[in-house]
Amino acid sequence: MDFDLPATLVELAGSVALLLWGVHMVQTGVQRTFGAKLRRFLATALQNRIKAFAAGAGITALLQSSTATGLMVTGFVADGLVGLVPALAVMLGANVGTTLIVQVLSFNVSGVAPALIFLGVLAFRRATASTRDFGRVLIGLGLMLMALHQFIGYLQPYEDFPSLRLFLGSVSTQPLLDVILAAGLTWAAHSSVAVVLLAMAFAANGTVPPMAAFALVLGANLGTAINPVLEGGVGDDPAARRLPIGNLLNRLLSVGIALALLPKIAPWIVTIDPDNSRSVADFHTVFNLVSAALFLPLLPLYAKFLRKILPVRIAEHDPKAPLYLDASARETPFVALEAATREALRLTDLVENMLLSVKEGLCKPDRRFSGEVKHLEAIVDSLEASIRGYLTSLDTDSMSEADERRMDRILLFVTHVERAADAADRDLLGLIGKMSKKGVTFPADVQASLADLIDRVIMNARASGALLMNADERTARRLVAEKERFRDLEAKATASYFGQLRSGKLQDRTIEALRLDALRHLKRVNTNLIAATAYPVLEESGDLLRSRLRHLDDRDEKA
């Protein structure tokens, strides 16, 4: 019988792509629905190893991504919120969590794929976001089942194809080659679940013997630990890489032991469950459970070992380089948004340092402040561009409506803070340069009043950063009231200046003009800092008017 091998290869590739897309839809649907809630749950479940292990398994079972779970706990470790031991326990649990959906799909449930897709489409067409996201999960599961069924069907005509049998025969006799091949596929596909399901399909069809399928499973477990090491983290501090490297070393050791014992383990697994597909799923689960049981008691010693080989590096960090924008988190937006938020808060610290330098410069005008302020402003510009580029590269398909609003708030925040830094550099620094050039110094009372205003702007900058985190309406109202206060101060100072000018009572026109300029520039900085967060919060709560103008119809009625 003649077969069209090129056409079948295209069909197989299409089935694999459909499987990957199904996994992606399941992950994005769960992330949209539960992402932020799962992160908050994980943050409260890290008191000890057992709870951390259970939390890692449960969250990963929902997300179907041990990478996403790892990114969340890595952020907690970086913030100092959790120790290395419970973080490693979470990763052991995450490895177990990835086995659960494989167990479900190992049963012959391909017949329900059309029903899942049908129900998913009905749910996806509903108005509410949560129903649409649930529909996305159902469609993804249906596509995964359909892809596996198609994959097996496409392989069946080639069971007796000589070249294929020769290739698979050579691969099947080399378990180490199977491990390397599956690890590479998992690294490329970013999905151990998909590769394990393919191994199940090979075994169910008899294309490869169970032992070779088990080796492929080991490779998938190894490959899923490679991406966080290669892509995770943006700094060069070895301490920041303890968790991903620790997880990879754990996988390497576990896979090495299992590979050595595979000739004895394989017959035992097959005897327990003669169904080849089920035996592959069982091996996947048993491997991760045994690995967790072996490593969980040893985690304190293992963490001590990791701290020794990966010590904290005390080195000067490039201030323009982002600290928290993890490239590997782009596929998990709710984690990436946390990273972007942490990076954005660095901008308020930089603006605060700029204002402190300006405060000193207004009291003692000197050109030496120029270099320091300009250096800080350049850092703000660089970080703002990095954050903006990072956010615009995120996968919006995985975002809920709340995630998209949060991304917009972060973008607005960094834009306005960058404008505040520009105003401090261009206007306030220019004023200091002008005073230095003219040899003018503010009197002590003016210095005190301006210093007080700068302190208020700094406090408002801190409040704006806090508002980015908690979206508290009371804080937002207080900040808007601060903006009104600065506007009133500027109006009164302007009226006083021109009143004294007209009456001829202005003692020092230059000093008063410079004081008024300083007030206007500080008002501009303050306005941008408040607009960065207060307005979006009040707009969402319905407490912000769309315009300060009185409606024309109201005016006409009163007329």
Short mmCIF file of N, CA, C and O in Angstrom, two decimals, residues 399-445:
data_model
loop_
_atom_site.label_atom_id
_atom_site.label_comp_id
_atom_site.label_asym_id
_atom_site.label_seq_id
_atom_site.Cartn_x
_atom_site.Cartn_y
_atom_site.Cartn_z
N MET A 399 -5.10 37.63 29.11
CA MET A 399 -5.46 38.63 30.11
C MET A 399 -6.97 38.68 30.32
O MET A 399 -7.74 38.61 29.36
N SER A 400 -7.36 38.83 31.56
CA SER A 400 -8.76 39.15 31.86
C SER A 400 -8.96 40.65 31.65
O SER A 400 -8.00 41.40 31.44
N GLU A 401 -10.22 41.08 31.72
CA GLU A 401 -10.50 42.51 31.58
C GLU A 401 -9.82 43.30 32.70
O GLU A 401 -9.32 44.41 32.49
N ALA A 402 -9.78 42.71 33.89
CA ALA A 402 -9.10 43.38 35.02
C ALA A 402 -7.61 43.49 34.76
O ALA A 402 -6.99 44.51 35.09
N ASP A 403 -7.01 42.46 34.16
CA ASP A 403 -5.59 42.51 33.83
C ASP A 403 -5.31 43.61 32.80
O ASP A 403 -4.31 44.32 32.91
N GLU A 404 -6.17 43.73 31.81
CA GLU A 404 -5.97 44.76 30.79
C GLU A 404 -6.09 46.15 31.39
O GLU A 404 -5.32 47.06 31.03
N ARG A 405 -7.05 46.33 32.29
CA ARG A 405 -7.15 47.64 32.96
C ARG A 405 -5.91 47.92 33.80
O ARG A 405 -5.42 49.06 33.83
N ARG A 406 -5.41 46.89 34.45
CA ARG A 406 -4.21 47.08 35.26
C ARG A 406 -3.01 47.43 34.40
O ARG A 406 -2.20 48.29 34.76
N MET A 407 -2.89 46.79 33.24
CA MET A 407 -1.80 47.12 32.33
C MET A 407 -1.89 48.57 31.88
O MET A 407 -0.90 49.29 31.83
N ASP A 408 -3.12 49.01 31.57
CA ASP A 408 -3.31 50.41 31.16
C ASP A 408 -2.91 51.36 32.28
O ASP A 408 -2.33 52.43 32.03
N ARG A 409 -3.25 50.99 33.53
CA ARG A 409 -2.89 51.86 34.66
C ARG A 409 -1.37 51.95 34.83
O ARG A 409 -0.84 53.03 35.13
N ILE A 410 -0.68 50.82 34.64
CA ILE A 410 0.78 50.85 34.77
C ILE A 410 1.40 51.71 33.67
O ILE A 410 2.31 52.51 33.92
N LEU A 411 0.89 51.56 32.43
CA LEU A 411 1.40 52.37 31.33
C LEU A 411 1.16 53.85 31.59
O LEU A 411 2.05 54.69 31.34
N LEU A 412 -0.03 54.19 32.07
CA LEU A 412 -0.32 55.59 32.38
C LEU A 412 0.58 56.09 33.50
O LEU A 412 1.08 57.23 33.45
N PHE A 413 0.81 55.25 34.50
CA PHE A 413 1.65 55.62 35.63
C PHE A 413 3.07 55.96 35.18
O PHE A 413 3.60 57.03 35.52
N VAL A 414 3.70 55.06 34.42
CA VAL A 414 5.09 55.29 34.03
C VAL A 414 5.19 56.49 33.09
O VAL A 414 6.20 57.22 33.11
N THR A 415 4.16 56.71 32.28
CA THR A 415 4.18 57.87 31.38
C THR A 415 4.17 59.17 32.16
O THR A 415 4.97 60.09 31.90
N HIS A 416 3.29 59.27 33.15
CA HIS A 416 3.18 60.51 33.91
C HIS A 416 4.38 60.71 34.85
O HIS A 416 4.83 61.85 35.04
N VAL A 417 4.89 59.63 35.42
CA VAL A 417 6.07 59.78 36.28
C VAL A 417 7.27 60.23 35.44
O VAL A 417 8.08 61.06 35.89
N GLU A 418 7.37 59.71 34.23
CA GLU A 418 8.47 60.15 33.34
C GLU A 418 8.32 61.63 33.01
O GLU A 418 9.30 62.37 32.94
N ARG A 419 7.06 62.08 32.82
CA ARG A 419 6.83 63.52 32.57
C ARG A 419 7.18 64.35 33.79
O ARG A 419 7.71 65.48 33.66
N ALA A 420 6.88 63.83 34.97
CA ALA A 420 7.26 64.55 36.20
C ALA A 420 8.77 64.69 36.30
O ALA A 420 9.30 65.74 36.69
N ALA A 421 9.49 63.61 35.94
CA ALA A 421 10.95 63.67 35.96
C ALA A 421 11.47 64.68 34.93
O ALA A 421 12.42 65.41 35.20
N ASP A 422 10.84 64.71 33.76
CA ASP A 422 11.22 65.69 32.75
C ASP A 422 11.04 67.12 33.26
O ASP A 422 11.89 68.00 33.04
N ALA A 423 9.91 67.35 33.93
CA ALA A 423 9.65 68.69 34.46
C ALA A 423 10.67 69.06 35.53
O ALA A 423 11.15 70.21 35.58
N ALA A 424 11.03 68.11 36.37
CA ALA A 424 12.04 68.39 37.39
C ALA A 424 13.38 68.71 36.75
O ALA A 424 14.10 69.62 37.20
N ASP A 425 13.73 67.98 35.71
CA ASP A 425 15.01 68.18 35.04
C ASP A 425 15.01 69.48 34.23
O ASP A 425 15.89 70.33 34.38
N ARG A 426 14.00 69.63 33.39
CA ARG A 426 13.99 70.78 32.47
C ARG A 426 13.69 72.10 33.19
O ARG A 426 14.38 73.10 32.99
N ASP A 427 12.65 72.09 34.03
CA ASP A 427 12.17 73.35 34.61
C ASP A 427 12.88 73.70 35.92
O ASP A 427 13.46 74.79 36.05
N LEU A 428 12.84 72.79 36.88
CA LEU A 428 13.43 73.10 38.18
C LEU A 428 14.95 73.20 38.10
O LEU A 428 15.56 74.10 38.70
N LEU A 429 15.55 72.28 37.34
CA LEU A 429 17.01 72.35 37.19
C LEU A 429 17.41 73.60 36.40
O LEU A 429 18.43 74.24 36.69
N GLY A 430 16.58 73.95 35.42
CA GLY A 430 16.84 75.20 34.68
C GLY A 430 16.77 76.42 35.57
O GLY A 430 17.56 77.36 35.43
N LEU A 431 15.83 76.39 36.51
CA LEU A 431 15.70 77.50 37.45
C LEU A 431 16.93 77.60 38.34
O LEU A 431 17.44 78.70 38.60
N ILE A 432 17.42 76.46 38.82
CA ILE A 432 18.62 76.46 39.67
C ILE A 432 19.82 76.99 38.88
O ILE A 432 20.64 77.77 39.40
N GLY A 433 19.92 76.58 37.60
CA GLY A 433 21.00 77.09 36.77
C GLY A 433 20.92 78.59 36.58
O GLY A 433 21.95 79.29 36.60
N LYS A 434 19.72 79.10 36.40
CA LYS A 434 19.52 80.54 36.24
C LYS A 434 19.92 81.29 37.52
O LYS A 434 20.58 82.34 37.46
N MET A 435 19.53 80.75 38.68
CA MET A 435 19.90 81.39 39.95
C MET A 435 21.42 81.36 40.15
O MET A 435 22.00 82.35 40.62
N SER A 436 22.03 80.21 39.80
CA SER A 436 23.48 80.11 39.96
C SER A 436 24.20 81.10 39.05
O SER A 436 25.18 81.72 39.45
N LYS A 437 23.70 81.25 37.83
CA LYS A 437 24.33 82.16 36.88
C LYS A 437 24.23 83.61 37.34
O LYS A 437 25.18 84.40 37.17
N LYS A 438 23.08 83.96 37.95
CA LYS A 438 22.88 85.34 38.41
C LYS A 438 23.41 85.57 39.81
O LYS A 438 23.42 86.72 40.28
N GLY A 439 23.84 84.49 40.48
CA GLY A 439 24.33 84.63 41.84
C GLY A 439 23.25 84.97 42.83
O GLY A 439 23.50 85.69 43.82
N VAL A 440 22.02 84.50 42.56
CA VAL A 440 20.86 84.82 43.40
C VAL A 440 20.59 83.66 44.36
O VAL A 440 20.70 82.49 43.98
N THR A 441 20.23 83.99 45.60
CA THR A 441 19.87 82.98 46.59
C THR A 441 18.56 83.39 47.24
O THR A 441 18.36 84.57 47.56
N PHE A 442 17.68 82.43 47.44
CA PHE A 442 16.40 82.72 48.09
C PHE A 442 16.63 83.07 49.56
O PHE A 442 17.50 82.48 50.22
N PRO A 443 15.83 83.99 50.10
CA PRO A 443 15.88 84.26 51.55
C PRO A 443 15.47 83.02 52.34
O PRO A 443 14.85 82.10 51.80
N ALA A 444 15.78 83.01 53.61
CA ALA A 444 15.53 81.83 54.45
C ALA A 444 14.05 81.46 54.48
O ALA A 444 13.70 80.26 54.46
N ASP A 445 13.14 82.47 54.55
CA ASP A 445 11.71 82.15 54.62
C ASP A 445 11.22 81.52 53.32
O ASP A 445 10.38 80.61 53.33
#
